[in-house]
């Protein structure tokens, strides 16, 4: 296809993944990212099913992902006195291969930095489609004109807001929030529930994880003090080791709080702008985000190559291929499962992990969603 000049917003997983394929097809790719660099750490992400693993293999990163994988760990569910109630096995959340989000983002950046231009510490301020392409204004850098713009900038996508409209039209709050905090606490792998809230300790080597029920909250996602306040309010009066955990949170800067939400879009593209990954089909903690990101990146770039750069035809095929995968990912809400609203529901959830046959059935159902369909072959 002709050499397209393409701007990708977001340097997490979806952005560098699509940059890899687009550069292979001869495109001139620029990736812009608001953060000052590839973000380290974060929660673990996983891949499952032949299609997802095959995409990683075709990118030449599967073995390196396996080398850097976390291996996963069981979560021991305890009561307020620390007594063991049940075990959430690693395979329930870990997929076939699990890796820290930051490690995967760094790996993909390493594999694409030589062929693509990365601009960190900047973001898109305005988009205007014209006859010669998309005119883009940036918060800091000089404006430019691109043939296409790819929004791979997450569930709070700036590109989606500029091209499609306000976030509240397309992102549905699912009644829960989650948080990550790197704390210096003992008891890694212990998980505790009270109605509507959960704490899972990560210990000194991994982030502790929180899920709690709440309606929409007003706070600044980039203000650590406000995020600490949100957690303190949500867990005030909690039992077990929650008072100790809150004291630790007050002393650290590595805290992140966000809503559990779902992206609901009728179309993934508008004109010369197309959305990818969580920006188009995100479902927080749904277990499909990283897999859908690499599948979508492979498909989007491949369809552009197959269509000879005709973005209208390519975007239509991209939607046709990805819609069934995304539909499966849209079904769940992890909040009520991780932080059940009542003590009875907590006990029922714990019973699931004690019944191996039932648990195996749930895992098979999840894997069926992940492994449906076959990869299309695209021009080399």
CSV table of C-alpha atoms in Angstrom, one decimal:
chain,number,residue,atom,x,y,z
A,1,UNK,CA,0.0,0.0,0.0
A,2,UNK,CA,1.0,3.6,-0.3
A,3,UNK,CA,3.1,5.0,2.5
A,4,UNK,CA,0.6,6.4,4.9
A,5,UNK,CA,1.6,8.9,7.6
A,6,UNK,CA,-0.2,7.7,10.7
A,7,UNK,CA,-0.4,9.2,14.2
A,8,UNK,CA,-1.1,6.8,17.1
A,9,UNK,CA,-2.2,8.2,20.5
A,10,UNK,CA,-1.1,6.0,23.4
A,11,UNK,CA,2.1,4.1,24.2
A,12,UNK,CA,0.6,1.4,26.5
A,13,UNK,CA,-0.1,-2.0,24.8
A,14,UNK,CA,-2.4,-1.3,21.9
A,15,UNK,CA,-0.4,1.7,20.5
A,16,UNK,CA,3.0,0.1,20.2
A,17,UNK,CA,1.4,-3.1,18.9
A,18,UNK,CA,-0.3,-1.3,16.0
A,19,UNK,CA,2.8,0.8,15.4
A,20,UNK,CA,4.7,-2.5,15.0
A,21,UNK,CA,2.4,-3.8,12.3
A,22,UNK,CA,1.9,-0.4,10.5
A,23,UNK,CA,5.7,0.2,10.3
A,24,UNK,CA,6.1,-3.4,8.8
A,25,UNK,CA,3.6,-2.4,6.1
A,26,UNK,CA,5.7,0.7,5.2
A,27,UNK,CA,3.8,3.4,7.1
A,28,UNK,CA,5.4,6.4,8.7
A,29,UNK,CA,4.3,6.1,12.3
A,30,UNK,CA,4.4,8.6,15.1
A,31,UNK,CA,3.3,7.6,18.6
A,32,UNK,CA,2.4,10.3,21.1
A,33,UNK,CA,2.0,9.6,24.8
A,34,UNK,CA,1.0,12.0,27.6
A,35,UNK,CA,3.3,10.2,30.2
A,36,UNK,CA,7.0,11.1,30.3
A,37,UNK,CA,8.0,7.6,29.3
A,38,UNK,CA,6.9,4.0,29.2
A,39,UNK,CA,5.1,3.4,32.5
A,40,UNK,CA,6.7,0.7,34.7
A,41,UNK,CA,4.9,-1.8,36.9
A,42,UNK,CA,1.1,-1.7,37.0
A,43,UNK,CA,-1.2,-4.7,37.2
A,44,UNK,CA,-0.6,-8.0,35.5
A,45,UNK,CA,-2.2,-8.6,32.1
A,46,UNK,CA,-2.6,-12.0,30.5
A,47,UNK,CA,-3.1,-13.7,27.2
A,48,UNK,CA,-5.2,-16.8,26.5
A,49,UNK,CA,-6.2,-18.8,23.4
A,50,UNK,CA,-4.4,-19.7,20.2
A,51,UNK,CA,-5.3,-16.5,18.4
A,52,UNK,CA,-3.8,-14.1,21.0
A,53,UNK,CA,-0.6,-16.2,21.4
A,54,UNK,CA,-0.2,-16.5,17.6
A,55,UNK,CA,-0.3,-12.7,17.2
A,56,UNK,CA,2.5,-12.4,19.9
A,57,UNK,CA,4.4,-15.1,18.0
A,58,UNK,CA,4.1,-13.4,14.7
A,59,UNK,CA,5.3,-10.2,16.3
A,60,UNK,CA,8.4,-12.2,17.5
A,61,UNK,CA,7.8,-11.3,21.2
A,62,UNK,CA,6.1,-14.5,22.5
A,63,UNK,CA,9.2,-16.1,23.9
A,64,UNK,CA,10.3,-12.8,25.5
A,65,UNK,CA,6.9,-12.4,27.1
A,66,UNK,CA,7.2,-15.9,28.5
A,67,UNK,CA,10.6,-15.1,29.8
A,68,UNK,CA,9.3,-12.0,31.6
A,69,UNK,CA,6.0,-13.6,32.8
A,70,UNK,CA,5.0,-13.3,36.4
A,71,UNK,CA,3.9,-16.9,36.7
A,72,UNK,CA,0.9,-15.8,38.7
A,73,UNK,CA,0.1,-16.8,42.3
A,74,UNK,CA,-2.9,-18.1,44.2
A,75,UNK,CA,-4.9,-15.7,46.3
A,76,UNK,CA,-5.8,-17.0,49.8
A,77,UNK,CA,-9.1,-15.6,50.8
A,78,UNK,CA,-9.2,-15.0,54.6
A,79,UNK,CA,-11.7,-13.8,57.2
A,80,UNK,CA,-11.3,-10.9,59.6
A,81,UNK,CA,-9.2,-13.0,61.9
A,82,UNK,CA,-6.9,-14.2,59.1
A,83,UNK,CA,-8.4,-17.7,58.9
A,84,UNK,CA,-8.3,-19.3,55.5
A,85,UNK,CA,-11.7,-19.5,53.8
A,86,UNK,CA,-10.9,-20.4,50.2
A,87,UNK,CA,-8.3,-20.1,47.5
A,88,UNK,CA,-8.6,-18.3,44.2
A,89,UNK,CA,-6.2,-20.2,42.0
A,90,UNK,CA,-3.7,-18.4,39.8
A,91,UNK,CA,-5.1,-19.9,36.6
A,92,UNK,CA,-8.4,-18.2,37.3
A,93,UNK,CA,-7.0,-14.8,36.6
A,94,UNK,CA,-3.6,-15.5,35.0
A,95,UNK,CA,-4.5,-16.9,31.5
A,96,UNK,CA,-1.9,-18.9,29.7
A,97,UNK,CA,0.8,-16.3,30.1
A,98,UNK,CA,0.8,-13.4,32.4
A,99,UNK,CA,3.1,-10.3,32.4
A,100,UNK,CA,3.2,-7.0,34.2
A,101,UNK,CA,1.6,-4.3,32.0
A,102,UNK,CA,4.6,-2.1,32.3
A,103,UNK,CA,7.0,-4.9,31.3
A,104,UNK,CA,4.9,-5.6,28.2
A,105,UNK,CA,4.7,-1.9,27.3
A,106,UNK,CA,8.5,-1.5,27.6
A,107,UNK,CA,9.0,-4.6,25.5
A,108,UNK,CA,6.8,-3.4,22.7
A,109,UNK,CA,8.4,0.0,22.9
A,110,UNK,CA,11.9,-1.6,22.5
A,111,UNK,CA,10.7,-3.5,19.4
A,112,UNK,CA,9.3,-0.4,17.7
A,113,UNK,CA,11.4,2.5,18.7
A,114,UNK,CA,13.8,2.0,15.8
A,115,UNK,CA,11.1,2.2,13.2
A,116,UNK,CA,8.6,4.6,14.7
A,117,UNK,CA,8.9,8.1,16.2
A,118,UNK,CA,7.9,8.3,19.9
A,119,UNK,CA,6.9,11.6,21.4
A,120,UNK,CA,6.5,11.4,25.2
A,121,UNK,CA,5.2,14.1,27.5
A,122,UNK,CA,2.6,15.4,24.9
A,123,UNK,CA,-0.9,14.8,23.9
A,124,UNK,CA,-3.4,15.7,21.2
A,125,UNK,CA,-5.4,18.9,21.8
A,126,UNK,CA,-7.5,19.1,18.6
A,127,UNK,CA,-8.4,17.2,15.5
A,128,UNK,CA,-9.7,18.6,12.3
A,129,UNK,CA,-10.4,16.4,9.2
A,130,UNK,CA,-9.6,18.1,5.9
A,131,UNK,CA,-9.2,17.0,2.3
A,132,UNK,CA,-5.5,16.3,2.8
A,133,UNK,CA,-5.9,14.3,6.0
A,134,UNK,CA,-6.3,15.1,9.7
A,135,UNK,CA,-4.9,18.3,11.0
A,136,UNK,CA,-3.7,17.7,14.6
A,137,UNK,CA,-2.8,20.3,17.2
A,138,UNK,CA,-0.8,19.1,20.2
A,139,UNK,CA,-0.6,20.4,23.8
A,140,UNK,CA,3.1,21.2,23.4
A,141,UNK,CA,4.5,20.2,20.0
A,142,UNK,CA,4.1,21.8,16.6
A,143,UNK,CA,0.9,20.9,14.7
A,144,UNK,CA,0.9,18.3,11.9
A,145,UNK,CA,-1.1,16.7,9.2
A,146,UNK,CA,-1.6,12.9,9.1
A,147,UNK,CA,-3.4,10.6,6.8
A,148,UNK,CA,-4.9,8.7,9.7
A,149,UNK,CA,-5.2,8.9,13.5
A,150,UNK,CA,-5.4,5.9,15.7
A,151,UNK,CA,-6.8,6.4,19.2
A,152,UNK,CA,-5.1,3.7,21.4
A,153,UNK,CA,-5.2,5.8,24.5
A,154,UNK,CA,-7.3,3.8,26.9
A,155,UNK,CA,-10.8,3.8,28.2
A,156,UNK,CA,-10.5,7.6,29.0
A,157,UNK,CA,-9.4,8.2,25.3
A,158,UNK,CA,-8.6,11.8,24.4
A,159,UNK,CA,-9.0,10.9,20.7
A,160,UNK,CA,-12.5,9.4,21.2
A,161,UNK,CA,-13.5,12.6,23.1
A,162,UNK,CA,-12.3,14.8,20.2
A,163,UNK,CA,-13.6,12.7,17.3
A,164,UNK,CA,-16.8,11.1,18.8
A,165,UNK,CA,-17.9,13.2,21.7
A,166,UNK,CA,-17.8,13.4,25.5
A,167,UNK,CA,-16.8,10.3,27.5
A,168,UNK,CA,-20.2,10.0,29.3
A,169,UNK,CA,-21.8,9.1,26.0
A,170,UNK,CA,-19.7,6.1,25.4
A,171,UNK,CA,-18.3,4.9,28.8
A,172,UNK,CA,-20.7,3.3,31.3
A,173,UNK,CA,-19.8,3.2,35.0
A,174,UNK,CA,-20.4,-0.3,36.3
A,175,UNK,CA,-20.9,0.6,40.0
A,176,UNK,CA,-17.4,-0.2,41.2
A,177,UNK,CA,-13.9,1.2,41.5
A,178,UNK,CA,-10.5,-0.4,41.6
A,179,UNK,CA,-7.1,0.8,42.9
A,180,UNK,CA,-3.5,-0.2,42.9
A,181,UNK,CA,-1.0,0.8,45.5
A,182,UNK,CA,2.6,-0.4,46.0
A,183,UNK,CA,2.8,-0.9,49.8
A,184,UNK,CA,5.4,-2.2,52.2
A,185,UNK,CA,3.3,-4.8,53.9
A,186,UNK,CA,3.6,-8.5,54.7
A,187,UNK,CA,1.0,-11.2,53.7
A,188,UNK,CA,1.4,-11.2,49.9
A,189,UNK,CA,-1.4,-13.2,48.3
A,190,UNK,CA,-4.0,-12.7,51.1
A,191,UNK,CA,-7.4,-11.4,50.0
A,192,UNK,CA,-10.1,-10.1,52.3
A,193,UNK,CA,-13.7,-9.1,51.7
A,194,UNK,CA,-16.4,-7.1,53.4
A,195,UNK,CA,-19.7,-6.3,51.7
A,196,UNK,CA,-18.9,-4.1,48.7
A,197,UNK,CA,-15.2,-4.0,49.2
A,198,UNK,CA,-12.1,-6.2,48.7
A,199,UNK,CA,-8.4,-5.9,49.6
A,200,UNK,CA,-5.7,-8.1,48.1
A,201,UNK,CA,-2.2,-7.7,49.5
A,202,UNK,CA,0.7,-7.6,47.0
A,203,UNK,CA,3.5,-7.4,49.5
A,204,UNK,CA,6.8,-5.5,48.9
A,205,UNK,CA,7.3,-7.0,45.4
A,206,UNK,CA,3.9,-6.3,43.8
A,207,UNK,CA,1.0,-3.8,44.0
A,208,UNK,CA,-1.8,-4.3,46.5
A,209,UNK,CA,-5.2,-4.4,44.8
A,210,UNK,CA,-8.5,-2.9,45.9
A,211,UNK,CA,-12.1,-3.2,44.6
A,212,UNK,CA,-15.0,-1.3,46.1
A,213,UNK,CA,-18.6,-0.5,45.3
A,214,UNK,CA,-19.5,3.1,44.6
A,215,UNK,CA,-21.4,5.4,42.4
A,216,UNK,CA,-19.5,7.9,40.2
A,217,UNK,CA,-17.0,9.8,42.2
A,218,UNK,CA,-15.7,13.3,41.5
A,219,UNK,CA,-11.9,13.4,41.9
A,220,UNK,CA,-8.7,14.1,39.8
A,221,UNK,CA,-7.3,10.8,38.5
A,222,UNK,CA,-3.9,12.4,38.3
A,223,UNK,CA,-3.8,13.8,41.8
A,224,UNK,CA,-2.3,11.3,44.3
A,225,UNK,CA,-3.7,13.2,47.3
A,226,UNK,CA,-7.2,12.9,46.0
A,227,UNK,CA,-6.8,9.3,45.2
A,228,UNK,CA,-5.6,8.6,48.7
A,229,UNK,CA,-8.7,10.4,50.0
A,230,UNK,CA,-11.0,8.3,47.8
A,231,UNK,CA,-9.5,5.1,49.2
A,232,UNK,CA,-9.6,6.3,52.8
A,233,UNK,CA,-13.3,7.2,52.4
A,234,UNK,CA,-14.1,3.9,50.8
A,235,UNK,CA,-12.4,1.7,53.4
A,236,UNK,CA,-13.0,3.7,56.6
A,237,UNK,CA,-14.1,1.5,59.5
A,238,UNK,CA,-12.9,-1.7,57.8
A,239,UNK,CA,-11.8,-4.7,59.7
A,240,UNK,CA,-8.9,-7.2,59.3
A,241,UNK,CA,-5.7,-5.2,58.4
A,242,UNK,CA,-7.4,-2.4,56.6
A,243,UNK,CA,-6.4,0.3,59.2
A,244,UNK,CA,-2.7,-0.7,58.7
A,245,UNK,CA,-3.2,-0.6,54.9
A,246,UNK,CA,-4.7,2.8,55.0
A,247,UNK,CA,-1.7,4.1,57.1
A,248,UNK,CA,0.6,2.7,54.5
A,249,UNK,CA,-1.4,4.4,51.6
A,250,UNK,CA,-1.1,7.7,53.4
A,251,UNK,CA,2.7,7.4,53.2
A,252,UNK,CA,3.3,6.4,49.5
A,253,UNK,CA,3.0,8.1,46.1
A,254,UNK,CA,2.4,5.0,44.0
A,255,UNK,CA,-1.4,5.0,44.1
A,256,UNK,CA,-3.8,4.7,41.3
A,257,UNK,CA,-7.7,4.7,41.5
A,258,UNK,CA,-10.1,4.4,38.6
A,259,UNK,CA,-13.6,3.3,37.8
A,260,UNK,CA,-14.6,-0.1,36.6
A,261,UNK,CA,-16.3,0.8,33.3
A,262,UNK,CA,-17.3,-0.4,29.9
A,263,UNK,CA,-16.9,1.3,26.5
A,264,UNK,CA,-20.0,1.1,24.4
A,265,UNK,CA,-19.6,2.3,20.8
A,266,UNK,CA,-21.7,1.7,17.8
A,267,UNK,CA,-18.8,2.3,15.5
A,268,UNK,CA,-15.0,2.1,16.0
A,269,UNK,CA,-14.2,4.7,13.3
A,270,UNK,CA,-15.3,8.1,12.2
A,271,UNK,CA,-13.8,9.5,9.0
A,272,UNK,CA,-10.0,9.1,9.2
A,273,UNK,CA,-10.0,8.5,12.9
A,274,UNK,CA,-10.2,4.9,14.3
A,275,UNK,CA,-10.2,3.6,17.9
A,276,UNK,CA,-8.3,0.6,19.1
A,277,UNK,CA,-8.1,-1.4,22.4
A,278,UNK,CA,-9.9,-0.1,25.5
A,279,UNK,CA,-10.7,3.2,23.7
A,280,UNK,CA,-13.1,1.1,21.4
A,281,UNK,CA,-14.0,-2.0,23.4
A,282,UNK,CA,-12.7,-1.7,27.0
A,283,UNK,CA,-14.2,-3.5,30.0
A,284,UNK,CA,-12.1,-2.9,33.1
A,285,UNK,CA,-10.8,-6.0,34.8
A,286,UNK,CA,-12.7,-8.1,32.3
A,287,UNK,CA,-9.8,-10.3,31.5
A,288,UNK,CA,-9.8,-9.5,27.7
A,289,UNK,CA,-8.1,-6.1,27.5
A,290,UNK,CA,-4.5,-7.0,26.6
A,291,UNK,CA,-5.6,-9.8,24.3
A,292,UNK,CA,-8.1,-7.6,22.4
A,293,UNK,CA,-5.4,-4.9,22.1
A,294,UNK,CA,-3.0,-7.1,20.3
A,295,UNK,CA,-5.7,-8.8,18.2
A,296,UNK,CA,-7.1,-5.4,17.2
A,297,UNK,CA,-3.7,-4.0,16.4
A,298,UNK,CA,-2.9,-7.0,14.1
A,299,UNK,CA,-6.3,-6.8,12.4
A,300,UNK,CA,-6.4,-3.0,11.9
A,301,UNK,CA,-3.0,-2.8,10.3
A,302,UNK,CA,-3.6,-6.0,8.3
A,303,UNK,CA,-6.9,-4.7,6.9
A,304,UNK,CA,-5.2,-1.4,5.9
A,305,UNK,CA,-2.6,-3.4,4.0
A,306,UNK,CA,-5.2,-5.7,2.4
A,307,UNK,CA,-7.2,-2.7,1.3
A,308,UNK,CA,-4.1,-1.0,-0.2
A,309,UNK,CA,-4.5,1.9,2.3
A,310,UNK,CA,-8.2,2.6,1.6
A,311,UNK,CA,-9.1,3.5,5.1
A,312,UNK,CA,-12.9,3.3,4.5
A,313,UNK,CA,-12.8,-0.3,3.4
A,314,UNK,CA,-10.2,-1.2,6.0
A,315,UNK,CA,-12.0,0.3,8.9
A,316,UNK,CA,-15.2,-1.5,7.9
A,317,UNK,CA,-13.5,-4.9,7.8
A,318,UNK,CA,-11.7,-4.2,11.1
A,319,UNK,CA,-15.0,-3.6,12.8
A,320,UNK,CA,-16.5,-6.8,11.2
A,321,UNK,CA,-13.6,-8.9,12.5
A,322,UNK,CA,-13.3,-7.4,16.0
A,323,UNK,CA,-17.0,-7.0,16.8
A,324,UNK,CA,-17.6,-10.7,17.9
A,325,UNK,CA,-14.5,-10.6,20.1
A,326,UNK,CA,-15.5,-7.3,21.7
A,327,UNK,CA,-19.1,-8.5,22.2
A,328,UNK,CA,-17.9,-11.4,24.3
A,329,UNK,CA,-15.7,-9.1,26.4
A,330,UNK,CA,-18.7,-6.8,27.0
A,331,UNK,CA,-20.7,-9.3,29.0
A,332,UNK,CA,-19.0,-9.2,32.4
A,333,UNK,CA,-18.6,-6.9,35.4
A,334,UNK,CA,-15.7,-8.0,37.6
A,335,UNK,CA,-16.8,-5.8,40.5
A,336,UNK,CA,-19.6,-7.9,42.0
A,337,UNK,CA,-17.5,-11.0,41.8
A,338,UNK,CA,-14.4,-9.6,43.4
A,339,UNK,CA,-16.3,-7.5,46.0
A,340,UNK,CA,-19.8,-9.0,46.4
A,341,UNK,CA,-22.4,-6.7,47.9
A,342,UNK,CA,-23.5,-8.9,50.8
A,343,UNK,CA,-22.0,-11.4,53.2
A,344,UNK,CA,-24.2,-14.1,51.7
A,345,UNK,CA,-22.8,-13.3,48.2
A,346,UNK,CA,-19.3,-13.4,49.5
A,347,UNK,CA,-19.9,-16.8,51.0
A,348,UNK,CA,-21.4,-18.0,47.7
A,349,UNK,CA,-18.5,-16.7,45.7
A,350,UNK,CA,-16.0,-18.5,48.0
A,351,UNK,CA,-17.9,-21.7,47.4
A,352,UNK,CA,-17.2,-21.4,43.7
A,353,UNK,CA,-13.5,-21.8,44.5
A,354,UNK,CA,-14.1,-24.8,46.7
A,355,UNK,CA,-16.0,-26.6,43.9
A,356,UNK,CA,-13.4,-27.7,41.4
A,357,UNK,CA,-15.8,-28.9,38.8
A,358,UNK,CA,-17.8,-25.6,38.8
A,359,UNK,CA,-14.5,-23.6,38.7
A,360,UNK,CA,-13.3,-25.7,35.8
A,361,UNK,CA,-16.5,-25.0,33.9
A,362,UNK,CA,-16.2,-21.2,34.4
A,363,UNK,CA,-12.6,-21.3,33.1
A,364,UNK,CA,-13.7,-23.3,30.0
A,365,UNK,CA,-16.4,-20.7,29.3
A,366,UNK,CA,-13.9,-17.9,29.6
A,367,UNK,CA,-11.5,-19.6,27.3
A,368,UNK,CA,-14.2,-20.3,24.8
A,369,UNK,CA,-14.7,-16.5,24.4
A,370,UNK,CA,-11.0,-15.9,24.1
A,371,UNK,CA,-10.3,-18.7,21.5
A,372,UNK,CA,-13.3,-18.1,19.2
A,373,UNK,CA,-12.5,-17.3,15.6
A,374,UNK,CA,-9.3,-17.7,13.5
A,375,UNK,CA,-6.7,-15.1,12.6
A,376,UNK,CA,-6.9,-13.7,9.1
A,377,UNK,CA,-3.7,-13.9,7.0
A,378,UNK,CA,-2.6,-10.5,5.7
A,379,UNK,CA,0.0,-9.4,3.1
A,380,UNK,CA,3.6,-9.8,4.2
